[in-house]
Coordinates of C-alpha atoms and ligand atoms in Angstrom, one line a residue:
M1334 CA 49.7 4.5 43.7
A1335 CA 46.5 6.8 44.2
K1336 CA 44.9 5.0 41.5
D1337 CA 44.8 1.9 42.7
E1338 CA 43.1 3.3 45.7
L1339 CA 40.2 4.8 43.2
F1340 CA 39.8 1.6 42.0
L1341 CA 39.0 -0.4 45.6
E1342 CA 36.1 2.7 45.8
L1343 CA 35.0 1.1 42.9
Q1344 CA 35.4 -2.8 43.4
S1345 CA 32.2 -4.3 43.9
V1346 CA 28.4 -3.8 41.6
D1347 CA 27.1 -5.7 44.1
E1348 CA 27.8 -3.7 46.5
F1349 CA 26.5 -0.1 45.0
I1350 CA 23.0 -3.0 44.0
R1351 CA 22.4 -3.3 47.8
R1352 CA 22.0 0.6 48.6
P1353 CA 19.0 1.6 49.6
G1354 CA 17.4 3.3 46.2
V1355 CA 19.2 1.4 43.9
E1356 CA 17.2 -1.5 45.4
A1357 CA 14.7 1.0 45.0
L1358 CA 14.5 0.6 41.8
A1359 CA 14.9 -2.7 41.2
A1360 CA 11.5 -3.6 42.9
D1361 CA 10.2 -1.0 40.3
H1362 CA 12.6 -1.6 37.0
G1363 CA 12.7 -5.5 37.1
S1364 CA 16.4 -6.5 39.3
A1365 CA 18.9 -7.6 35.8
P1366 CA 18.0 -4.7 33.8
V1367 CA 19.5 -2.3 36.5
T1368 CA 21.8 -4.6 37.7
T1369 CA 23.0 -4.8 34.0
A1370 CA 23.0 0.0 34.2
A1371 CA 25.0 -0.4 37.4
R1372 CA 27.8 -1.7 35.4
D1373 CA 27.2 0.4 32.3
V1374 CA 27.5 2.9 35.2
I1375 CA 30.5 2.2 37.5
A1376 CA 32.0 1.2 34.4
R1377 CA 31.9 4.4 32.6
L1378 CA 33.8 5.7 36.7
R1379 CA 36.3 3.1 36.1
E1380 CA 36.9 4.6 32.7
G1381 CA 36.9 7.9 34.0
V1382 CA 39.5 7.1 36.8
A1383 CA 41.7 5.5 34.7
S1384 CA 41.2 8.0 32.2
E1385 CA 43.0 10.8 35.1
L1386 CA 39.7 12.4 35.1
L1387 CA 38.1 12.2 37.5
D1388 CA 39.9 12.9 41.0
K1389 CA 39.7 11.9 44.7
A1390 CA 36.4 14.3 45.0
T1391 CA 34.6 14.2 41.9
L1392 CA 34.4 10.1 42.0
R1393 CA 32.9 10.7 45.9
L1394 CA 30.6 13.3 43.5
A1395 CA 29.6 10.9 41.8
L1396 CA 29.5 8.0 43.4
D1397 CA 27.2 10.0 45.6
G1398 CA 24.2 10.9 42.7
L1399 CA 24.9 7.6 41.9
T1400 CA 20.9 5.8 42.0
G1401 CA 20.6 9.4 40.3
A1402 CA 23.1 8.1 37.1
I1403 CA 21.6 4.0 37.4
E1404 CA 17.8 6.2 37.6
S1405 CA 18.6 8.4 34.1
H1406 CA 20.7 5.1 32.2
L1407 CA 18.0 2.9 33.1
R1408 CA 15.1 5.3 31.7
Q1409 CA 17.3 5.7 29.0
A1410 CA 17.3 1.7 28.5
L1411 CA 14.2 1.5 28.9
C1412 CA 12.3 3.9 26.9
Y1413 CA 11.7 3.1 23.1
S1414 CA 13.4 4.5 20.2
L1415 CA 10.9 5.1 18.1
R1416 CA 8.8 7.3 18.7
P1417 CA 5.9 9.7 17.6
V1418 CA 6.6 12.7 16.6
I1419 CA 5.0 16.2 15.3
N1420 CA 5.5 17.7 11.8
A1421 CA 4.9 20.7 10.7
T1422 CA 7.6 20.6 8.3
G1423 CA 4.3 21.3 5.7
V1424 CA 5.6 18.1 3.2
I1425 CA 2.9 15.4 4.1
L1426 CA 4.5 12.1 3.1
H1427 CA 7.8 13.5 4.3
T1428 CA 10.2 9.8 4.4
N1429 CA 11.9 10.6 7.9
L1430 CA 9.4 11.1 9.5
G1431 CA 7.1 7.3 8.1
R1432 CA 5.3 7.9 4.7
A1433 CA 1.7 8.1 5.8
P1434 CA -0.3 8.8 9.1
L1435 CA -2.5 5.1 8.8
S1436 CA -6.3 5.7 9.0
E1437 CA -8.3 5.3 12.8
A1438 CA -9.8 2.0 10.8
A1439 CA -6.4 1.0 10.1
Q1440 CA -4.6 1.0 13.0
A1441 CA -7.8 -0.9 14.6
H1442 CA -7.9 -3.5 11.8
I1443 CA -3.4 -3.5 12.6
C1444 CA -4.3 -4.3 16.3
E1445 CA -6.7 -6.6 16.1
T1446 CA -5.5 -8.6 14.0
A1447 CA -1.6 -8.7 15.9
A1448 CA -3.2 -9.4 19.3
G1449 CA -4.6 -13.2 18.4
F1450 CA -5.0 -15.3 15.8
S1451 CA -5.6 -14.8 11.6
N1452 CA -7.7 -16.4 8.7
L1453 CA -4.0 -15.3 7.1
E1454 CA -3.9 -18.5 4.9
L1455 CA -6.9 -20.3 6.0
D1456 CA -9.6 -20.3 3.6
I1457 CA -12.6 -20.3 6.3
E1458 CA -15.8 -21.8 4.2
T1459 CA -13.7 -25.1 2.7
G1460 CA -10.9 -25.2 5.7
A1461 CA -8.6 -25.5 3.1
R1462 CA -5.6 -23.4 3.1
G1463 CA -5.2 -20.1 1.9
Q1464 CA -3.6 -17.1 0.2
R1465 CA -2.6 -14.4 2.0
D1466 CA -3.6 -11.3 -0.8
T1467 CA -6.7 -12.8 -0.9
H1468 CA -7.7 -10.4 1.6
V1469 CA -7.0 -7.3 -0.8
D1470 CA -7.5 -8.6 -4.0
R1471 CA -10.6 -8.0 -4.0
L1472 CA -10.5 -4.5 -2.8
F1473 CA -8.0 -3.9 -5.4
R1474 CA -10.4 -5.7 -8.8
S1475 CA -13.4 -3.8 -7.1
L1476 CA -11.1 -0.1 -7.3
L1477 CA -9.6 -1.1 -10.8
R1478 CA -12.7 -3.4 -12.4
E1479 CA -13.0 0.1 -15.1
A1480 CA -10.5 -0.6 -16.1
V1481 CA -11.2 -4.0 -18.1
S1482 CA -13.7 -2.2 -19.4
H1483 CA -12.3 0.7 -22.1
E1484 CA -9.6 -0.3 -24.0
R1485 CA -9.8 -4.2 -24.0
R1486 CA -12.8 -5.0 -25.2
S1487 CA -11.7 -5.5 -28.4
A1488 CA -9.3 -8.2 -27.2
K1489 CA -10.5 -10.2 -24.1
P1490 CA -11.7 -8.5 -21.8
Q1491 CA -8.7 -10.1 -18.3
P1492 CA -9.3 -9.0 -15.1
V1493 CA -6.6 -6.3 -12.9
S1494 CA -5.2 -8.7 -10.9
T1495 CA -2.7 -7.6 -7.5
I1496 CA -0.7 -8.2 -5.5
V1497 CA 1.5 -6.7 -2.4
V1498 CA 5.6 -7.9 -2.3
N1499 CA 7.8 -5.7 0.9
N1500 CA 7.6 -1.7 -1.0
N1501 CA 7.7 -0.8 -4.1
A1502 CA 11.2 -1.0 -5.0
A1503 CA 10.6 -4.9 -4.2
A1504 CA 7.4 -4.6 -6.2
V1505 CA 10.0 -3.7 -9.0
L1506 CA 12.5 -6.6 -8.7
L1507 CA 10.0 -8.7 -8.6
T1508 CA 8.6 -7.8 -11.6
L1509 CA 11.9 -7.2 -13.4
N1510 CA 13.2 -10.7 -12.6
T1511 CA 11.0 -11.7 -13.2
L1512 CA 9.5 -10.5 -16.6
A1513 CA 13.0 -10.3 -18.2
E1514 CA 16.3 -11.8 -16.9
S1515 CA 18.6 -12.5 -19.1
G1516 CA 17.5 -10.4 -21.5
E1517 CA 17.0 -6.3 -22.1
V1518 CA 15.4 -3.9 -21.0
I1519 CA 14.2 -1.3 -22.4
V1520 CA 14.0 2.0 -20.3
S1521 CA 14.9 6.3 -21.6
R1522 CA 18.0 8.1 -20.9
G1523 CA 15.5 10.4 -19.0
E1524 CA 14.3 7.7 -16.5
L1525 CA 16.9 6.5 -14.9
V1526 CA 16.1 8.2 -11.9
E1527 CA 17.3 8.0 -8.1
I1528 CA 14.8 7.9 -5.5
G1529 CA 15.6 9.2 -2.7
G1530 CA 17.0 5.8 0.3
S1531 CA 19.2 4.1 -3.0
F1532 CA 16.4 3.2 -5.3
R1533 CA 18.4 3.0 -8.7
V1534 CA 16.8 2.5 -11.9
P1535 CA 20.1 1.0 -12.8
D1536 CA 21.0 -1.3 -9.6
V1537 CA 17.9 -2.6 -9.3
M1538 CA 18.1 -3.7 -13.4
A1539 CA 21.5 -4.9 -12.3
K1540 CA 20.1 -6.6 -9.1
S1541 CA 16.9 -8.4 -10.8
A1542 CA 19.8 -9.7 -13.5
A1543 CA 18.2 -7.8 -16.6
T1544 CA 19.7 -5.9 -19.1
L1545 CA 18.8 -1.5 -19.0
R1546 CA 19.1 -1.3 -22.8
E1547 CA 19.4 2.8 -22.9
V1548 CA 17.6 5.8 -25.4
G1549 CA 17.1 8.3 -26.3
T1550 CA 18.1 11.1 -24.0
T1551 CA 18.2 13.4 -21.4
N1552 CA 15.6 15.8 -22.2
R1553 CA 14.3 13.9 -26.0
T1554 CA 13.2 10.0 -26.2
R1555 CA 11.2 9.1 -29.2
I1556 CA 9.3 6.0 -29.2
A1557 CA 11.6 5.4 -32.6
D1558 CA 14.4 5.3 -30.2
Y1559 CA 12.2 1.9 -28.1
E1560 CA 11.4 0.6 -31.4
H1561 CA 15.3 0.4 -32.6
A1562 CA 16.2 -0.9 -29.4
I1563 CA 14.0 -3.9 -29.5
N1564 CA 15.9 -6.8 -30.4
E1565 CA 15.2 -10.8 -30.1
R1566 CA 16.5 -10.3 -26.0
T1567 CA 14.2 -7.8 -25.2
R1568 CA 12.0 -8.7 -22.2
M1569 CA 9.7 -5.5 -21.7
L1570 CA 10.2 -1.7 -22.0
L1571 CA 9.5 0.2 -18.9
R1572 CA 8.2 3.5 -18.6
V1573 CA 9.4 4.8 -14.5
H1574 CA 7.8 8.1 -12.8
R1575 CA 10.0 11.6 -13.0
S1576 CA 8.4 11.1 -8.9
N1577 CA 10.6 13.6 -7.8
F1578 CA 12.3 15.9 -10.0
E1579 CA 10.8 17.6 -13.3
I1580 CA 12.1 18.0 -17.0
T1581 CA 11.3 21.1 -18.1
G1582 CA 12.2 23.3 -21.7
F1583 CA 12.9 21.5 -24.7
T1584 CA 11.2 17.9 -24.5
E1585 CA 9.6 15.1 -25.9
Q1586 CA 8.8 11.6 -24.8
P1587 CA 6.4 8.9 -26.1
S1588 CA 2.6 9.0 -25.2
T1589 CA 1.4 6.1 -23.8
A1590 CA -0.9 5.0 -25.9
E1591 CA 2.2 4.7 -28.5
L1592 CA 4.3 2.8 -25.7
V1593 CA 1.3 0.4 -25.5
A1594 CA 1.0 0.4 -28.7
L1595 CA 4.7 -0.4 -29.8
A1596 CA 5.1 -3.2 -27.6
R1597 CA 1.5 -4.5 -29.3
E1598 CA 3.0 -4.5 -31.7
H1599 CA 6.2 -7.0 -30.9
G1600 CA 3.9 -8.6 -27.5
L1601 CA 6.5 -7.5 -25.3
P1602 CA 4.8 -6.6 -21.8
F1603 CA 5.0 -2.3 -20.5
V1604 CA 5.5 -2.2 -17.4
E1605 CA 5.0 1.2 -15.2
D1606 CA 7.0 2.2 -12.1
L1607 CA 4.4 4.8 -11.6
G1608 CA 6.3 6.0 -7.8
S1609 CA 2.7 7.3 -5.7
G1610 CA -0.2 5.5 -8.3
A1611 CA -3.1 7.1 -7.0
L1612 CA -6.3 5.5 -6.2
L1613 CA -8.4 9.0 -6.6
D1614 CA -8.2 11.5 -8.9
L1615 CA -5.8 14.3 -7.6
Q1616 CA -7.3 17.6 -9.3
N1617 CA -10.1 17.4 -6.9
F1618 CA -7.3 17.9 -4.2
G1619 CA -5.3 20.7 -6.2
I1620 CA -2.7 18.0 -7.8
S1621 CA -2.2 17.8 -12.0
G1622 CA 0.1 15.6 -13.7
E1623 CA 0.2 12.8 -11.3
P1624 CA -0.1 9.8 -13.4
S1625 CA -3.2 7.8 -12.0
V1626 CA -3.7 3.5 -11.6
L1627 CA -6.5 3.4 -13.7
D1628 CA -5.2 6.0 -16.6
S1629 CA -3.0 4.2 -17.4
L1630 CA -4.3 -0.1 -17.7
R1631 CA -6.6 2.3 -18.8
A1632 CA -4.5 2.6 -21.4
G1633 CA -3.6 -0.8 -21.9
V1634 CA -0.4 -0.7 -19.7
D1635 CA 0.6 -4.2 -19.2
L1636 CA 1.4 -4.2 -15.6
V1637 CA 2.0 -0.5 -12.8
T1638 CA 3.7 -0.6 -9.5
Y1639 CA 3.4 1.7 -6.7
S1640 CA 3.6 2.3 -3.7
G1641 CA 1.6 1.4 -0.7
D1642 CA 2.6 4.9 1.7
K1643 CA 2.8 7.2 -0.3
L1644 CA -0.5 9.0 -2.1
L1645 CA -2.9 6.1 -1.5
G1646 CA -2.3 6.5 2.3
G1647 CA -1.5 3.2 3.9
P1648 CA 1.0 1.2 5.2
Q1649 CA 5.0 0.3 3.5
A1650 CA 4.2 -1.6 0.1
G1651 CA 5.0 -2.2 -2.6
I1652 CA 1.5 -2.4 -4.9
I1653 CA 1.7 -3.8 -9.1
S1654 CA -1.6 -4.0 -10.1
G1655 CA -2.1 -5.6 -14.0
R1656 CA -2.7 -8.4 -16.2
T1657 CA -3.7 -12.1 -14.1
D1658 CA -1.0 -14.2 -16.5
L1659 CA 2.1 -11.4 -15.6
V1660 CA 0.4 -11.9 -11.5
A1661 CA 0.5 -15.1 -12.2
R1662 CA 3.5 -15.2 -13.6
L1663 CA 5.5 -13.2 -10.3
R1664 CA 3.9 -14.7 -7.3
A1665 CA 5.4 -18.0 -9.0
N1666 CA 8.8 -16.1 -8.5
S1667 CA 10.9 -17.9 -5.7
L1668 CA 11.7 -14.2 -5.1
F1669 CA 7.7 -13.1 -3.9
R1670 CA 8.3 -15.4 -1.1
A1671 CA 10.7 -12.6 0.8
L1672 CA 10.0 -9.9 -0.8
R1673 CA 5.8 -10.9 0.8
V1674 CA 4.8 -8.7 3.4
D1675 CA 3.1 -9.6 6.9
K1676 CA 0.0 -9.9 8.2
L1677 CA -0.1 -5.9 9.5
T1678 CA -0.1 -5.1 6.7
Y1679 CA -2.9 -6.8 4.5
A1680 CA -4.4 -5.6 7.8
A1681 CA -3.9 -1.8 7.4
L1682 CA -3.6 -2.9 3.1
E1683 CA -7.3 -3.5 3.4
A1684 CA -8.4 -1.5 5.4
T1685 CA -7.1 1.5 3.6
L1686 CA -8.6 0.2 0.5
L1687 CA -11.9 -0.2 2.2
A1688 CA -11.7 3.3 3.0
Y1689 CA -11.5 4.4 -1.1
V1690 CA -14.2 1.8 -2.0
K1691 CA -16.9 3.6 0.1
R1692 CA -15.5 6.9 -1.1
D1693 CA -14.6 8.4 2.3
P1694 CA -10.5 10.4 1.6
D1695 CA -11.2 11.5 4.7
A1696 CA -10.3 9.0 5.9
I1697 CA -7.1 8.9 5.3
P1698 CA -5.1 10.9 7.9
T1699 CA -2.8 11.8 4.1
L1700 CA -6.1 13.2 1.7
K1701 CA -7.3 15.5 5.2
M1702 CA -4.7 17.4 5.2
M1703 CA -4.9 17.4 1.0
R1704 CA -7.5 19.0 1.7
L1705 CA -7.9 21.2 4.0
T1706 CA -8.3 24.9 3.5
T1707 CA -6.2 28.3 3.2
K1708 CA -8.5 29.4 6.2
E1709 CA -8.8 26.2 7.6
I1710 CA -4.7 26.3 8.7
G1711 CA -5.0 30.2 8.6
K1712 CA -7.7 30.1 11.9
R1713 CA -5.2 27.3 14.0
A1714 CA -2.0 29.0 13.9
A1715 CA -3.7 32.5 14.4
A1716 CA -4.9 30.6 18.1
I1717 CA -1.5 30.0 18.9
A1718 CA 0.4 32.9 18.0
A1719 CA -2.4 34.6 20.2
H1720 CA -1.4 32.4 23.3
A1721 CA 2.1 32.0 22.6
R1722 CA 3.6 35.0 21.5
S1723 CA 5.5 36.8 23.6
A1724 CA 8.2 40.0 23.8
K1725 CA 10.7 36.7 23.5
L1726 CA 9.4 34.8 21.1
E1727 CA 8.1 36.4 18.0
I1728 CA 5.5 34.7 16.0
E1729 CA 4.1 36.0 12.7
I1730 CA 1.5 34.3 10.1
V1731 CA 2.8 34.3 6.7
D1732 CA 1.7 32.7 3.4
G1733 CA 3.4 29.3 2.9
E1734 CA 2.9 26.5 0.2
S1735 CA 2.8 22.8 2.3
V1736 CA 4.5 19.7 -0.2
I1737 CA 2.8 16.2 -1.2
G1738 CA 6.2 15.3 -1.0
G1739 CA 7.5 10.6 -0.6
G1740 CA 7.9 11.5 -4.4
A1741 CA 5.0 12.8 -5.6
A1742 CA 3.6 15.6 -8.0
P1743 CA 6.6 17.1 -6.6
S1744 CA 5.7 21.6 -9.0
S1745 CA 2.4 20.3 -7.2
V1746 CA 2.1 22.7 -3.9
L1747 CA -0.9 23.5 -1.6
P1748 CA -0.7 27.3 -0.8
T1749 CA -1.3 27.4 2.8
Q1750 CA -0.5 29.9 6.2
L1751 CA 2.4 29.4 8.5
L1752 CA 3.6 30.2 11.7
A1753 CA 6.8 31.9 11.7
L1754 CA 9.0 31.9 14.5
S1755 CA 11.7 34.1 16.1
C1756 CA 13.6 33.8 19.2
S1757 CA 15.2 37.3 20.4
D1758 CA 18.7 35.4 22.2
L1759 CA 18.0 31.6 19.5
S1760 CA 19.5 31.3 15.9
A1761 CA 16.5 29.4 14.4
E1762 CA 18.6 26.0 14.0
Q1763 CA 18.6 26.9 18.0
L1764 CA 15.2 27.3 18.5
A1765 CA 14.3 24.4 16.0
A1766 CA 16.7 21.8 17.8
R1767 CA 14.8 23.3 21.4
L1768 CA 11.0 22.2 19.4
R1769 CA 12.8 19.0 18.5
A1770 CA 14.1 18.5 22.7
S1771 CA 10.1 19.1 23.2
D1772 CA 7.8 15.9 24.5
P1773 CA 6.3 15.4 21.4
P1774 CA 9.9 16.1 19.3
I1775 CA 8.3 18.9 17.3
I1776 CA 10.2 19.3 13.9
S1777 CA 9.6 22.2 11.5
R1778 CA 11.4 23.6 9.0
I1779 CA 13.6 26.8 8.4
E1780 CA 13.7 29.2 5.5
Q1781 CA 15.2 32.6 5.4
G1782 CA 16.4 32.5 9.5
K1783 CA 13.3 31.1 10.4
V1784 CA 11.5 28.9 11.4
L1785 CA 8.3 28.1 10.3
L1786 CA 5.7 25.8 11.2
D1787 CA 3.2 24.2 9.0
L1788 CA 0.0 22.8 10.5
R1789 CA -1.6 21.8 8.0
T1790 CA 0.5 18.1 8.0
V1791 CA 0.4 18.6 12.3
F1792 CA -3.1 16.8 13.4
A1793 CA -5.9 19.2 14.9
E1794 CA -5.8 17.4 18.2
Q1795 CA -2.1 17.9 18.5
D1796 CA -2.4 22.0 17.8
S1797 CA -3.0 22.6 22.3
I1798 CA 0.5 20.1 22.5
V1799 CA 2.5 22.7 19.8
K1800 CA 1.1 25.5 21.8
T1801 CA 2.1 24.7 25.2
A1802 CA 5.3 23.8 24.0
L1803 CA 5.8 27.6 22.5
T1804 CA 4.6 29.2 25.8
T1805 CA 7.0 27.3 27.5
L1806 CA 9.6 28.3 25.3
G1807 CA 9.0 32.1 25.3
Q1808 CA 9.5 31.6 28.8
E1809 CA 11.7 30.2 29.3
G1810 CA 15.6 31.3 29.0
Ligands
PLP386 C1 9.4 6.3 -4.0 C2 9.2 5.1 -5.1 C3 10.2 4.2 -5.3 C4 10.1 3.6 -4.3 O1 8.9 2.8 -3.5 P1 8.8 3.4 -2.3 O2 7.7 1.7 -1.4 O3 9.6 3.7 -1.2 O4 10.4 1.4 -1.8 C5 10.3 3.6 -6.6 N1 9.9 4.0 -7.7 C6 9.2 5.7 -7.7 C7 9.1 6.0 -9.0 C8 9.2 6.0 -6.5 O5 8.4 7.4 -7.0

């Protein structure tokens, strides 16, 4: 009986919407979203009454605060779920944080391309239909030109062609399906990798309708293992870069040159999934052991696949570079149509590649972050610590390591200096949660009970935000 009485108080949504406070909200945000929010809030109150969580007094209280409840519900409903965060983890290519941040030129080119029409598939000179890949193919040609000269000079030199798909997983899928459907692909057992986000070589192989032919063992595979596995059903040899782990100790794998020679002898394409695919020699950036696209092509690899948003520092994309005749086959596969990328990706990629053509690596945020010195980072950290440390919030500057991430150069670490935080009345987890709750959220890492902030991955313009957030934290209860 009492319940029915309470339900009566909640009867008409219309009535609530006509309250002055709610009407003011509707004037600001439009009446449709306000009505929806009011309905949701009232429905929640009805549930409270039904489950006897609300009695008469608490319901009255809730109804008095109805305008505020509708407003906060509305704010949540109308704000973006995807929003910027500050990456203080020191992991440069963090898949959970969107991998590579884009250059200013890429951002600007995305904006102008997004805002209107473009010549995406139009040849402006002739007025005829064009191909969307031409916008980046010319830049790849220029960047990979040197690949043609060396090894291939004796044979008839072929220019290098490139096409772009949604991501590297798609690039591998398209390559396998085009070159090896219903046939066999030979891969070393030491390279049957899983990359984060459930890219597993055997699974992609199965989806491509090619059959995986495993050879060798986890730690040792010889060229003879590949040779013995070749039969009339073999369509290609595949090497997969072990992006996110290393095999050390008693190991062996054939050189690229041996695999190239074997593939040629049998007239088979040799494809390499490079994963990250550096377009520059990264030795100068303190990173070793990361194969470059150019090195592979020069060595005679027929096709290489790599990501756009890993070491290249561009948008999410899968890039396939190599023999023009094979790339033409990939383009002719109807799967290519399903995996193609949109104009915004081409815009971002074109701008990123232009920075490489201009030899201006500092324009690309990921490359710039890699090149920051410990001294520069330490200086910024000290400035923040001096301002933000308090009786409650202890801040030390300690030596540490940044990592490349994104499944690139797993053993390469970059020396850095970290802000190590500890708070008298919060655990490390609680402190990290507080930092995530600031606006914009600050993402840290925890090691040995300390919250660590690495400014290598924080844009210098964001230092003041970090400083303010830490100062506030040190003053709060
Ligand atoms: C990262 C990676 C992939 C997947 O690339 P996405 O662009 O994330 O799809 C595939 N293979 C290797 C070796 C990788 O490192």
